[in-house]
Amino acid sequence: MPDSPAIAVQGLSHRYGDRTALDGLSFDVARGEIFGLLGPNGSGKTTLFRMLCTLLPVQTGQAFLLGRDVSVEPDAVRREIGITFQSPSLDDRLTVRENLRHQGHLYGLSGPRLRDRITDLLGRVGMTDRAGDVVSTLSGGMKRRVEIAKGLLHQPQLLLLDEPSTGLDPGARRDLWRYVKQLRDEQGVTILVTTHLLEEAEQCDRLAILNRGVLVALDSPDALRASIGGDCVSLRCDDPETLARSIRERFSVPVQQVGDSLRIERAEGHRLIVELIEAYPEAIASISLSKPTLEDVFVLRTGHRFWEEPVE
C-alpha cells in the first residue's frame, strides 16, 4: 500500500498503574519524511517508541506501521522496520564487520548477499576503513554509525531512531544528520526520531510535540514557529502576577506567566519593549526580545518551560 502512511497512530493510550503515559495520541507519518517526536523526559516519547517497536503491548487504540497492525502482526512489523535504540546494542568485543554479520544472520542473510550488503553499508556510513576494528576502540560517533548500519542491513523502508544524538559531539551529530537526510533523499526511507534536543528537532520535516502523554502540537518546525504570530518579549520581575495584570489592563495584550517570568507575543516587539520600560522602570528587572523558537511553541501550548515540571 504505497499511498498509505508509513505510520498511523489512532487514539493510542497507555497507563502505568495510576499514571497516564499516553493520552489518546493520533497522527500519521507520510512515507519518505523525517518525523520527530519532541518532548522533555516524561512526555511519553519512550513509551510510544516501545509500542511502535512492538516491545510494549497496545492497551488502547491502534498503531499501524507500513500498513501492518502492531498488535495483530508484530513479527511482520519487526521484519520490515529498522531500529536504533538509545542504549548501545553493539558487542564491544567483536569487530564492526562481525557485529553486522551476526545482525544479518538474524534476518536470514548470508553468503555473498550479506557480504555485499555489509560492504555497501560500511561505505555509506563512512566506516569501510574501520570494518576490522574492535568496537570498543571506536568513538561514540563511529559506534552510532555502526548502530544505524545494523538497523539498515535488511533494507527496511522505515527506520526508528531513539535519541540518535545521545553522547555525540557536535561534529558527529552533524555527520549523523547528514546521513539521515541522505537516506530520505536517495533511498526514500521514512525515519521517525525521538529527541529532547530542540536543535535536533529543527532537522525534521514535521514534528509532534508531546507533553505528559498529550500531543500538543503537530506541524513543520517553520509552521510551528510561525504560529506564534510575532516576536517574543520575555521579562523578569519580583511580582509577576501584579505586573501581568497591570500590563493586560494598560496595553490590552495577552500576558502569559511562566514561573517568575512574563511572556508576551507581539508583532514589532521592540516597540513594546520601549513602552514597557517607560511604564515600569522600577518593576522590571530584565527584559529581552527574541524571534519565536520551538521552545516558545512548547511554552505557548503547555504553560511551562521545556525543562520545567508543570504545576499540578
C-alpha atoms as one frame of an Amber mdcrd trajectory, in Angstrom:
protein
   0.000   0.000   0.000   2.404   2.693  -1.222  -0.104   5.519  -0.750  -0.863
   4.664   2.884   1.047   6.386   5.718   4.282   4.790   6.864   2.960   5.131
  10.423  -0.651   5.636  11.506  -1.393   6.135  15.208  -5.050   6.199  16.192
  -6.261   7.004  19.717  -3.225   5.460  21.393  -3.289   5.481  25.211  -1.172
   3.744  27.815  -1.133   3.707  31.601   1.370   2.536  34.198  -0.848   1.983
  37.195  -2.339   5.367  38.075  -0.022   7.305  35.748  -1.088   8.110  32.187
   1.914   7.869  29.873  -0.006   8.382  26.602  -3.399  10.020  26.320  -5.269
   9.432  23.057  -2.485  10.125  20.558  -3.424  10.257  16.869  -1.162  11.226
  13.955   0.186   9.950  10.621   3.726   9.851   9.281   3.982  10.153   5.491
   6.277   7.859   3.557   9.666   9.383   2.824   9.664  12.027   5.563  11.743
  12.595   8.681   9.249  12.813  11.533  10.264  13.910  15.025   8.776  13.135
  18.419   9.879  16.049  20.601   9.318  16.305  24.318  11.083  16.520  27.687
  11.674  13.487  29.868   8.333  12.041  30.956   6.473  13.290  27.881   5.653
   9.775  26.617   8.242   9.502  23.821   9.835   6.312  25.131   6.501   4.602
  25.750   5.330   5.423  22.224   8.646   4.314  20.719   8.485   0.974  22.546
   4.928   0.447  21.287   5.903   1.143  17.686   8.826  -1.280  18.048   6.346
  -3.950  19.300   8.198  -4.155  22.644   5.213  -2.829  24.604   1.656  -4.069
  24.031  -1.017  -1.614  22.933  -3.583  -1.050  25.671  -5.982   1.325  23.922
  -6.079   2.444  20.299  -4.194   1.190  17.245  -0.822   1.656  15.587  -0.016
   0.662  12.002   3.492   0.500  10.557   3.761   0.108   6.788   0.113  -0.937
   6.779   0.514  -3.620   9.459  -1.181  -3.521  12.851   1.499  -3.828  15.546
  -0.908  -5.706  17.796  -2.016  -8.210  15.152   1.192  -8.708  13.139   4.123
  -7.878  15.445   6.500 -10.383  13.831   5.815  -8.995  10.350   6.367  -5.457
  11.631   9.731  -6.413  13.152  10.888  -7.890   9.860  10.057  -4.731   7.935
  11.420  -1.980  10.196  14.911  -0.941  11.263  15.556   0.195  14.836  18.382
   2.039  16.551  17.853   2.200  20.294  19.216   4.854  22.619  21.076   2.187
  24.605  24.086   0.638  22.806  23.393  -2.709  21.134  26.843  -3.463  19.716
  29.105  -6.165  21.122  32.251  -4.291  22.135  34.380  -7.438  21.894  33.582
  -8.042  18.231  34.742  -6.127  15.200  32.467  -3.833  13.219  32.129  -6.425
  10.459  31.409  -9.246  12.938  28.621  -7.209  14.559  26.992  -6.626  11.189
  27.444 -10.239  10.129  25.632 -11.521  13.239  22.862  -8.979  12.713  22.442
 -10.198   9.132  22.102 -13.791  10.299  19.146 -12.767  12.462  17.354 -11.669
   9.291  18.288 -14.751   7.303  21.053 -13.079   5.294  24.226 -14.999   4.472
  26.912 -15.602   1.860  27.699 -13.118  -0.910  24.437 -11.239  -0.415  25.327
 -10.461   3.212  28.935  -9.602   2.380  27.853  -7.201  -0.356  25.275  -5.597
   1.909  27.838  -5.072   4.698  30.340  -3.600   2.253  27.728  -1.231   0.837
  26.535  -0.014   4.248  30.027   0.477   5.642  30.744   2.658   2.641  27.568
   4.654   3.132  28.268   5.379   6.812  31.957   6.076   6.179  33.270   3.092
   8.138  34.907   0.981   5.411  38.403   1.500   6.809  37.257   0.533  10.327
  35.468  -2.706   9.417  38.106  -4.856  11.110  38.379  -2.719  14.241  37.046
  -3.973  17.567  34.018  -1.867  18.515  35.459  -0.935  21.931  38.153   1.109
  20.137  35.662   3.313  18.264  34.499   6.800  19.197  30.882   7.439  20.184
  30.077   8.884  16.774  31.541   5.899  14.964  29.594   3.474  17.142  26.407
   5.367  16.360  27.066   4.999  12.635  27.544   1.256  13.044  24.279   1.099
  15.027  22.458   2.728  12.120  24.125   0.354   9.661  22.781  -2.537  11.766
  19.268  -1.147  11.563  19.511  -0.806   7.775  21.122  -4.160   6.997  17.868
  -5.819   5.882  16.905  -2.768   3.770  13.846  -1.552   5.712  11.746   1.301
   4.358  11.040   2.564   7.890  13.814   3.414  10.366  13.080   4.211  14.029
  15.795   6.184  15.851  15.583   6.663  19.619  17.539   9.752  20.752  20.131
   9.207  17.981  22.455  12.041  19.059  22.896  10.846  22.652  26.550  11.075
  23.624  27.685  12.598  20.326  29.816  15.718  19.976  28.534  18.488  17.656
  30.631  17.308  14.713  29.422  13.709  14.990  25.856  14.974  15.339  26.136
  16.930  12.092  27.552  13.888  10.313  24.730  11.722  11.626  22.033  14.085
  10.393  23.725  14.454   7.026  23.459  10.687   6.606  19.850  10.558   7.885
  18.809  13.114   5.257  20.724  11.177   2.626  18.687   8.076   3.479  15.480
  10.047   2.978  16.561  11.755  -0.229  18.359   8.914  -2.015  16.550   5.802
  -0.803  13.138   7.128   0.217  13.475   5.750   3.745  10.914   7.043   6.244
  12.578   7.994   9.520  10.980   8.527  12.924  13.204  10.195  15.518  12.604
  10.711  19.232  14.510  13.613  20.746  14.583  16.039  23.645  17.035  18.328
  21.811  15.370  21.397  20.321  18.142  21.964  17.771  17.832  18.358  16.608
  14.079  18.712  16.203  14.729  21.558  13.750  16.177  18.981  11.324  12.864
  17.117  10.959  10.323  17.612   8.183   7.485  17.533  10.708   7.253  17.401
  14.490   4.844  16.022  17.035   5.415  17.820  20.336   4.425  15.763  23.382
   3.817  16.894  26.932   2.818  14.452  29.668   1.438  11.983  27.144  -0.605
  14.535  25.191   0.036  15.702  21.630   0.190  19.494  21.995   1.423  20.495
  18.522   1.949  18.888  15.113   3.442  20.584  12.036   6.702  21.510  10.363
   9.220  23.439  12.516   8.710  26.560  10.368   4.935  26.383  10.639   5.083
  25.820  14.390   7.287  28.868  14.911   5.059  30.921  12.602   2.053  30.011
  14.767   3.454  32.282  17.479   2.387  35.240  15.352   5.049  37.770  16.322
   8.115  38.441  18.437   8.522  37.007  21.926   9.069  39.526  24.718  10.243
  37.989  27.999  10.681  39.899  31.223  11.558  39.110  34.812  10.269  40.903
  37.874   9.704  40.442  41.607   5.895  40.370  41.446   4.874  38.753  38.117
   1.169  38.389  38.956   0.701  42.081  39.729   2.748  43.233  36.760   0.964
  40.856  34.380  -2.411  42.207  35.476  -1.251  45.800  35.013   0.200  45.145
  31.535  -3.013  43.451  30.376  -5.103  46.411  31.533  -2.782  49.139  30.261
  -1.651  47.679  26.908  -4.510  45.271  26.118  -2.122  42.415  25.264  -2.216
  38.770  26.411   0.442  38.068  29.038   1.490  34.547  29.968   3.159  33.886
  33.313   5.859  31.193  33.175   7.380  30.679  36.613   8.718  34.045  37.790
   8.797  35.434  34.247   6.233  37.010  31.940   5.944  36.249  28.230   4.227
  38.376  25.596   3.756  37.659  21.893   3.609  40.815  19.845   4.403  41.945
  16.318   7.178  44.568  16.373   8.042  43.557  19.897  10.919  46.055  20.022
   8.400  48.886  20.161   6.551  47.260  23.053   9.816  46.863  24.990  10.378
  50.626  24.920   6.834  51.252  26.165   7.138  48.666  28.948  10.436  50.051
  30.214   9.000  53.579  30.246   5.852  52.394  32.054   7.529  50.126  34.634
  11.149  51.264  35.105  11.320  50.040  38.708   9.275  46.835  38.406  11.133
  45.202  35.506  14.396  43.512  36.476  15.294  42.415  32.924  13.646  42.258
  29.527  14.567  40.544  26.239  13.304  40.160  22.699  13.617  37.078  20.514
  12.199  35.513  17.376   9.909  32.526  18.033  11.615  29.199  18.763  10.288
  25.679  19.238  10.584  26.208  22.970   8.296  29.228  22.641   5.793  26.956
  20.889   6.077  24.475  23.754   5.585  27.216  26.363   2.558  28.586  24.494
   0.893  25.158  24.278   1.744  23.920  27.805   2.184  26.969  30.037   5.612
  25.886  31.283   9.186  25.745  30.039  10.550  22.731  28.207  12.649  21.510
  31.132  10.316  22.720  33.872   7.908  20.341  35.578   4.354  21.741  35.285
   2.472  22.627  38.421  -0.152  20.016  39.382
